[in-house]
Amino acid sequence: DAGVIQSPRHEVTEMGQEVTLRCKPISGHDYLFWYRQTMMRGLELLIYFNNNVPIDDSGMPEDRFSAKMPNASFSTLKIQPSEPRDSAVYFCASSPRGLDTQYFGPGTRLTVL
Amino acid sequence: GENVEQHPSTLSVQEGDSAVIKCTYSDSASNYFPWYKQELGKGPQLIIDIRSNVGEKKDQRIAVTLNKTAKHFSLHITETQPEDSAVYFCAATRSGYALNFGKGTSLLVTP
């Protein structure tokens, strides 16, 4: 079975540009999570969805960040405009039935110059 | 909210030795405790988990123990191998709440 798929795997952009990260969860999983990982702050939950509906976005750092899940097999995390402090690895994870057992994708390494 | 502390931050062992990583949590209502392994350039992968109705769980060379009274849980890896080298994360949560992760332990197994 395919795991969680994320694209792109690496993204380098300049400050002020729009960045869109993509995620395809494991088929049949009802929950989808977006995380950010940095050395300083570790793994931070940004937002999660249940059945395509955003449930908790309290971890989204600023209005520059937005996330959507138009259907059960696709989600996006958008940063507009991007800033150098947004540089991090962004992970998408999905879960079959709740908030506990999560399966992570390979991540997108974002570098904002 | 839940606060998860993880120790040590780095751990170096010789191949064949055991490795132990410890985590403490603050929310006495937490009832699910997973451990994730993250290899370089990859996402965290679930390796073992335990729920609060058991005190210990084993899967081959990996075991997790839980002490609810003291609010701590530990990961034990026996007969370590170089491929066990990775960053390990603990997490804790209770039903209906998102996972709270520790800061990670970088384990190095030297041949």
mmCIF file of C-alpha atoms in Angstrom:
data_model
loop_
_atom_site.group_PDB
_atom_site.id
_atom_site.type_symbol
_atom_site.label_atom_id
_atom_site.label_comp_id
_atom_site.label_asym_id
_atom_site.label_seq_id
_atom_site.Cartn_x
_atom_site.Cartn_y
_atom_site.Cartn_z
ATOM 1 C CA ASP A 1 0.000 0.000 0.000
ATOM 2 C CA ALA A 2 1.177 3.516 -0.736
ATOM 3 C CA GLY A 3 1.854 5.590 2.322
ATOM 4 C CA VAL A 4 1.233 9.297 2.713
ATOM 5 C CA ILE A 5 2.505 11.131 -0.356
ATOM 6 C CA GLN A 6 3.858 14.657 -0.217
ATOM 7 C CA SER A 7 5.064 16.977 -2.940
ATOM 8 C CA PRO A 8 7.365 18.605 -3.609
ATOM 9 C CA ARG A 9 10.060 16.945 -1.504
ATOM 10 C CA HIS A 10 12.206 20.078 -1.610
ATOM 11 C CA GLU A 11 11.211 23.667 -2.247
ATOM 12 C CA VAL A 12 13.487 26.677 -2.425
ATOM 13 C CA THR A 13 11.846 30.039 -2.845
ATOM 14 C CA GLU A 14 12.478 33.697 -2.243
ATOM 15 C CA MET A 15 10.970 35.779 0.490
ATOM 16 C CA GLY A 16 7.557 37.114 -0.469
ATOM 17 C CA GLN A 17 6.697 34.302 -2.841
ATOM 18 C CA GLU A 18 3.687 32.014 -2.444
ATOM 19 C CA VAL A 19 4.423 28.405 -1.533
ATOM 20 C CA THR A 20 2.000 25.496 -1.854
ATOM 21 C CA LEU A 21 2.688 22.122 -0.277
ATOM 22 C CA ARG A 22 0.638 19.094 -1.237
ATOM 23 C CA CYS A 23 -0.429 15.932 0.513
ATOM 24 C CA LYS A 24 -2.261 12.749 -0.407
ATOM 25 C CA PRO A 25 -3.291 10.778 2.692
ATOM 26 C CA ILE A 26 -3.553 7.022 2.926
ATOM 27 C CA SER A 27 -6.786 5.862 1.328
ATOM 28 C CA GLY A 28 -9.534 5.354 3.874
ATOM 29 C CA HIS A 29 -7.975 7.523 6.543
ATOM 30 C CA ASP A 30 -10.422 10.056 7.968
ATOM 31 C CA TYR A 31 -7.928 12.342 9.693
ATOM 32 C CA LEU A 32 -5.206 14.471 8.128
ATOM 33 C CA PHE A 33 -2.583 16.480 9.976
ATOM 34 C CA TRP A 34 -0.046 19.120 8.987
ATOM 35 C CA TYR A 35 3.107 19.482 11.107
ATOM 36 C CA ARG A 36 6.163 21.694 10.996
ATOM 37 C CA GLN A 37 9.551 20.479 12.261
ATOM 38 C CA THR A 38 12.454 22.723 13.218
ATOM 39 C CA MET A 39 15.491 22.163 15.396
ATOM 40 C CA MET A 40 14.390 24.829 17.836
ATOM 41 C CA ARG A 41 10.723 23.922 18.246
ATOM 42 C CA GLY A 42 10.616 20.246 17.331
ATOM 43 C CA LEU A 43 7.401 18.853 15.842
ATOM 44 C CA GLU A 44 4.529 21.321 15.927
ATOM 45 C CA LEU A 45 0.963 20.521 14.919
ATOM 46 C CA LEU A 46 -0.335 23.227 12.617
ATOM 47 C CA ILE A 47 -3.834 22.021 11.743
ATOM 48 C CA TYR A 48 -5.844 18.850 11.387
ATOM 49 C CA PHE A 49 -8.905 17.779 9.420
ATOM 50 C CA ASN A 50 -11.577 15.184 10.053
ATOM 51 C CA ASN A 51 -13.535 14.050 6.994
ATOM 52 C CA ASN A 52 -12.166 17.032 5.049
ATOM 53 C CA VAL A 53 -13.334 19.560 7.649
ATOM 54 C CA PRO A 54 -10.740 21.644 9.553
ATOM 55 C CA ILE A 55 -11.130 20.868 13.240
ATOM 56 C CA ASP A 56 -8.287 22.648 15.000
ATOM 57 C CA ASP A 57 -6.110 25.301 13.371
ATOM 58 C CA SER A 58 -4.798 26.801 16.593
ATOM 59 C CA GLY A 59 -1.257 25.821 15.631
ATOM 60 C CA MET A 60 -1.238 27.832 12.410
ATOM 61 C CA PRO A 61 1.328 30.515 13.158
ATOM 62 C CA GLU A 62 -0.124 33.434 11.252
ATOM 63 C CA ASP A 63 -2.691 34.474 8.684
ATOM 64 C CA ARG A 64 -0.022 33.915 6.070
ATOM 65 C CA PHE A 65 -0.653 30.183 6.515
ATOM 66 C CA SER A 66 -3.766 28.496 5.162
ATOM 67 C CA ALA A 67 -4.762 24.878 4.604
ATOM 68 C CA LYS A 68 -7.496 23.225 2.590
ATOM 69 C CA MET A 69 -8.798 19.739 2.021
ATOM 70 C CA PRO A 70 -11.121 19.820 -0.988
ATOM 71 C CA ASN A 71 -11.610 16.035 -0.966
ATOM 72 C CA ALA A 72 -10.623 12.919 0.952
ATOM 73 C CA SER A 73 -7.489 12.323 -1.097
ATOM 74 C CA PHE A 74 -5.881 15.748 -1.272
ATOM 75 C CA SER A 75 -4.816 18.592 0.988
ATOM 76 C CA THR A 76 -2.721 21.716 0.549
ATOM 77 C CA LEU A 77 -0.812 23.969 2.909
ATOM 78 C CA LYS A 78 -0.180 27.421 1.516
ATOM 79 C CA ILE A 79 2.128 30.157 2.763
ATOM 80 C CA GLN A 80 1.607 33.597 1.297
ATOM 81 C CA PRO A 81 3.822 35.584 1.502
ATOM 82 C CA SER A 82 6.662 33.342 2.622
ATOM 83 C CA GLU A 83 9.379 34.535 5.023
ATOM 84 C CA PRO A 84 12.830 33.114 5.881
ATOM 85 C CA ARG A 85 11.564 32.021 9.332
ATOM 86 C CA ASP A 86 9.132 29.675 7.582
ATOM 87 C CA SER A 87 12.083 27.511 6.547
ATOM 88 C CA ALA A 88 11.443 24.068 8.023
ATOM 89 C CA VAL A 89 10.392 20.549 7.138
ATOM 90 C CA TYR A 90 6.634 20.249 6.755
ATOM 91 C CA PHE A 91 5.018 16.873 7.333
ATOM 92 C CA CYS A 92 1.609 15.603 6.475
ATOM 93 C CA ALA A 93 0.210 12.655 8.434
ATOM 94 C CA SER A 94 -3.019 10.693 8.294
ATOM 95 C CA SER A 95 -4.890 8.490 10.725
ATOM 96 C CA PRO A 96 -7.561 5.854 10.104
ATOM 97 C CA ARG A 97 -9.832 6.587 13.007
ATOM 98 C CA GLY A 98 -8.692 9.216 15.457
ATOM 99 C CA LEU A 99 -6.050 11.534 16.697
ATOM 100 C CA ASP A 100 -3.682 8.916 18.044
ATOM 101 C CA THR A 101 -2.221 6.437 15.537
ATOM 102 C CA GLN A 102 -0.730 8.634 12.828
ATOM 103 C CA TYR A 103 1.256 7.761 9.718
ATOM 104 C CA PHE A 104 3.636 10.397 8.434
ATOM 105 C CA GLY A 105 4.674 11.293 4.917
ATOM 106 C CA PRO A 106 8.309 11.874 3.882
ATOM 107 C CA GLY A 107 8.037 15.631 4.368
ATOM 108 C CA THR A 108 8.732 18.736 2.303
ATOM 109 C CA ARG A 109 11.920 20.628 3.100
ATOM 110 C CA LEU A 110 11.153 24.313 2.572
ATOM 111 C CA THR A 111 13.893 26.909 2.299
ATOM 112 C CA VAL A 112 12.910 30.551 2.048
ATOM 113 C CA LEU A 113 15.788 32.817 1.028
ATOM 114 C CA GLY B 1 -2.224 21.359 28.136
ATOM 115 C CA GLU B 2 -0.037 18.284 27.988
ATOM 116 C CA ASN B 3 3.718 18.728 28.343
ATOM 117 C CA VAL B 4 6.039 15.894 27.326
ATOM 118 C CA GLU B 5 9.675 15.891 28.422
ATOM 119 C CA GLN B 6 12.135 13.486 26.802
ATOM 120 C CA HIS B 7 15.607 12.426 27.967
ATOM 121 C CA PRO B 8 18.360 12.161 26.984
ATOM 122 C CA SER B 9 18.584 14.402 23.931
ATOM 123 C CA THR B 10 21.492 12.364 22.595
ATOM 124 C CA LEU B 11 22.527 8.793 23.311
ATOM 125 C CA SER B 12 25.487 6.833 22.022
ATOM 126 C CA VAL B 13 25.778 3.072 22.567
ATOM 127 C CA GLN B 14 27.892 0.287 21.206
ATOM 128 C CA GLU B 15 26.370 -2.291 18.938
ATOM 129 C CA GLY B 16 24.822 -5.057 20.984
ATOM 130 C CA ASP B 17 24.201 -2.897 24.042
ATOM 131 C CA SER B 18 20.776 -1.773 25.222
ATOM 132 C CA ALA B 19 19.385 1.737 24.866
ATOM 133 C CA VAL B 20 16.754 3.342 27.081
ATOM 134 C CA ILE B 21 14.905 6.586 26.378
ATOM 135 C CA LYS B 22 12.608 8.110 28.972
ATOM 136 C CA CYS B 23 9.657 10.461 28.764
ATOM 137 C CA THR B 24 7.499 12.135 31.362
ATOM 138 C CA TYR B 25 4.103 13.701 30.833
ATOM 139 C CA SER B 26 2.003 16.143 32.805
ATOM 140 C CA ASP B 27 -1.636 15.307 32.036
ATOM 141 C CA SER B 28 -2.813 12.452 34.247
ATOM 142 C CA ALA B 29 -5.691 11.844 31.819
ATOM 143 C CA SER B 30 -3.307 10.887 28.993
ATOM 144 C CA ASN B 31 -3.967 7.334 27.869
ATOM 145 C CA TYR B 32 -2.049 6.763 24.626
ATOM 146 C CA PHE B 33 1.741 6.782 24.306
ATOM 147 C CA PRO B 34 3.347 6.119 20.898
ATOM 148 C CA TRP B 35 7.008 6.077 19.933
ATOM 149 C CA TYR B 36 8.233 7.208 16.537
ATOM 150 C CA LYS B 37 11.546 6.608 14.782
ATOM 151 C CA GLN B 38 12.794 9.210 12.308
ATOM 152 C CA GLU B 39 15.657 8.349 9.997
ATOM 153 C CA LEU B 40 17.599 11.035 8.195
ATOM 154 C CA GLY B 41 15.551 12.628 5.428
ATOM 155 C CA LYS B 42 12.404 10.691 6.263
ATOM 156 C CA GLY B 43 9.198 11.241 8.183
ATOM 157 C CA PRO B 44 8.614 9.820 11.670
ATOM 158 C CA GLN B 45 7.488 6.196 11.603
ATOM 159 C CA LEU B 46 5.422 4.606 14.360
ATOM 160 C CA ILE B 47 7.415 1.752 15.902
ATOM 161 C CA ILE B 48 5.440 0.861 19.003
ATOM 162 C CA ASP B 49 2.655 2.267 21.143
ATOM 163 C CA ILE B 50 1.038 1.546 24.480
ATOM 164 C CA ARG B 51 -2.292 2.401 26.020
ATOM 165 C CA SER B 52 -2.882 3.128 29.670
ATOM 166 C CA ASN B 53 -4.562 -0.177 30.415
ATOM 167 C CA VAL B 54 -1.255 -2.057 30.105
ATOM 168 C CA GLY B 55 2.101 -1.586 31.799
ATOM 169 C CA GLU B 56 4.411 -3.073 29.202
ATOM 170 C CA LYS B 57 4.417 -4.005 25.541
ATOM 171 C CA LYS B 58 7.090 -5.816 23.574
ATOM 172 C CA ASP B 59 7.805 -6.237 19.873
ATOM 173 C CA GLN B 60 10.970 -8.216 19.170
ATOM 174 C CA ARG B 61 13.905 -6.038 20.330
ATOM 175 C CA ILE B 62 11.719 -3.082 21.266
ATOM 176 C CA ALA B 63 9.691 -2.673 24.435
ATOM 177 C CA VAL B 64 7.800 0.158 26.068
ATOM 178 C CA THR B 65 6.962 0.435 29.748
ATOM 179 C CA LEU B 66 4.432 2.738 31.340
ATOM 180 C CA ASN B 67 4.192 3.930 34.927
ATOM 181 C CA LYS B 68 0.929 5.845 35.239
ATOM 182 C CA THR B 69 1.461 6.711 38.876
ATOM 183 C CA ALA B 70 4.763 8.412 38.167
ATOM 184 C CA LYS B 71 3.568 9.645 34.766
ATOM 185 C CA HIS B 72 6.503 8.350 32.821
ATOM 186 C CA PHE B 73 7.100 5.858 30.044
ATOM 187 C CA SER B 74 10.241 4.456 28.487
ATOM 188 C CA LEU B 75 11.466 2.886 25.259
ATOM 189 C CA HIS B 76 13.886 -0.009 25.566
ATOM 190 C CA ILE B 77 15.895 -1.284 22.615
ATOM 191 C CA THR B 78 17.923 -4.436 23.209
ATOM 192 C CA GLU B 79 20.793 -5.827 21.137
ATOM 193 C CA THR B 80 21.148 -2.541 19.294
ATOM 194 C CA GLN B 81 22.272 -2.537 15.679
ATOM 195 C CA PRO B 82 23.701 0.291 13.535
ATOM 196 C CA GLU B 83 20.373 0.533 11.686
ATOM 197 C CA ASP B 84 18.739 1.541 14.972
ATOM 198 C CA SER B 85 20.582 4.863 14.683
ATOM 199 C CA ALA B 86 17.906 7.545 14.270
ATOM 200 C CA VAL B 87 15.966 10.189 16.182
ATOM 201 C CA TYR B 88 13.283 8.762 18.437
ATOM 202 C CA PHE B 89 10.238 10.739 19.551
ATOM 203 C CA CYS B 90 7.807 9.931 22.311
ATOM 204 C CA ALA B 91 4.313 11.378 22.419
ATOM 205 C CA ALA B 92 1.332 11.403 24.737
ATOM 206 C CA THR B 93 -2.323 12.233 24.421
ATOM 207 C CA ARG B 94 -5.777 11.480 25.728
ATOM 208 C CA SER B 95 -8.878 10.608 23.777
ATOM 209 C CA GLY B 96 -10.054 13.384 21.516
ATOM 210 C CA TYR B 97 -6.851 15.374 21.732
ATOM 211 C CA ALA B 98 -3.916 15.686 19.374
ATOM 212 C CA LEU B 99 -0.524 14.111 20.039
ATOM 213 C CA ASN B 100 2.027 16.047 22.079
ATOM 214 C CA PHE B 101 5.566 15.155 21.074
ATOM 215 C CA GLY B 102 8.779 15.182 23.055
ATOM 216 C CA LYS B 103 11.784 17.002 21.596
ATOM 217 C CA GLY B 104 13.452 13.802 20.407
ATOM 218 C CA THR B 105 16.477 11.658 21.240
ATOM 219 C CA SER B 106 19.253 11.212 18.714
ATOM 220 C CA LEU B 107 20.496 7.626 19.089
ATOM 221 C CA LEU B 108 23.836 6.598 17.615
ATOM 222 C CA VAL B 109 24.813 2.942 17.573
ATOM 223 C CA THR B 110 28.489 2.477 16.876
ATOM 224 C CA PRO B 111 29.849 -0.809 15.456
#
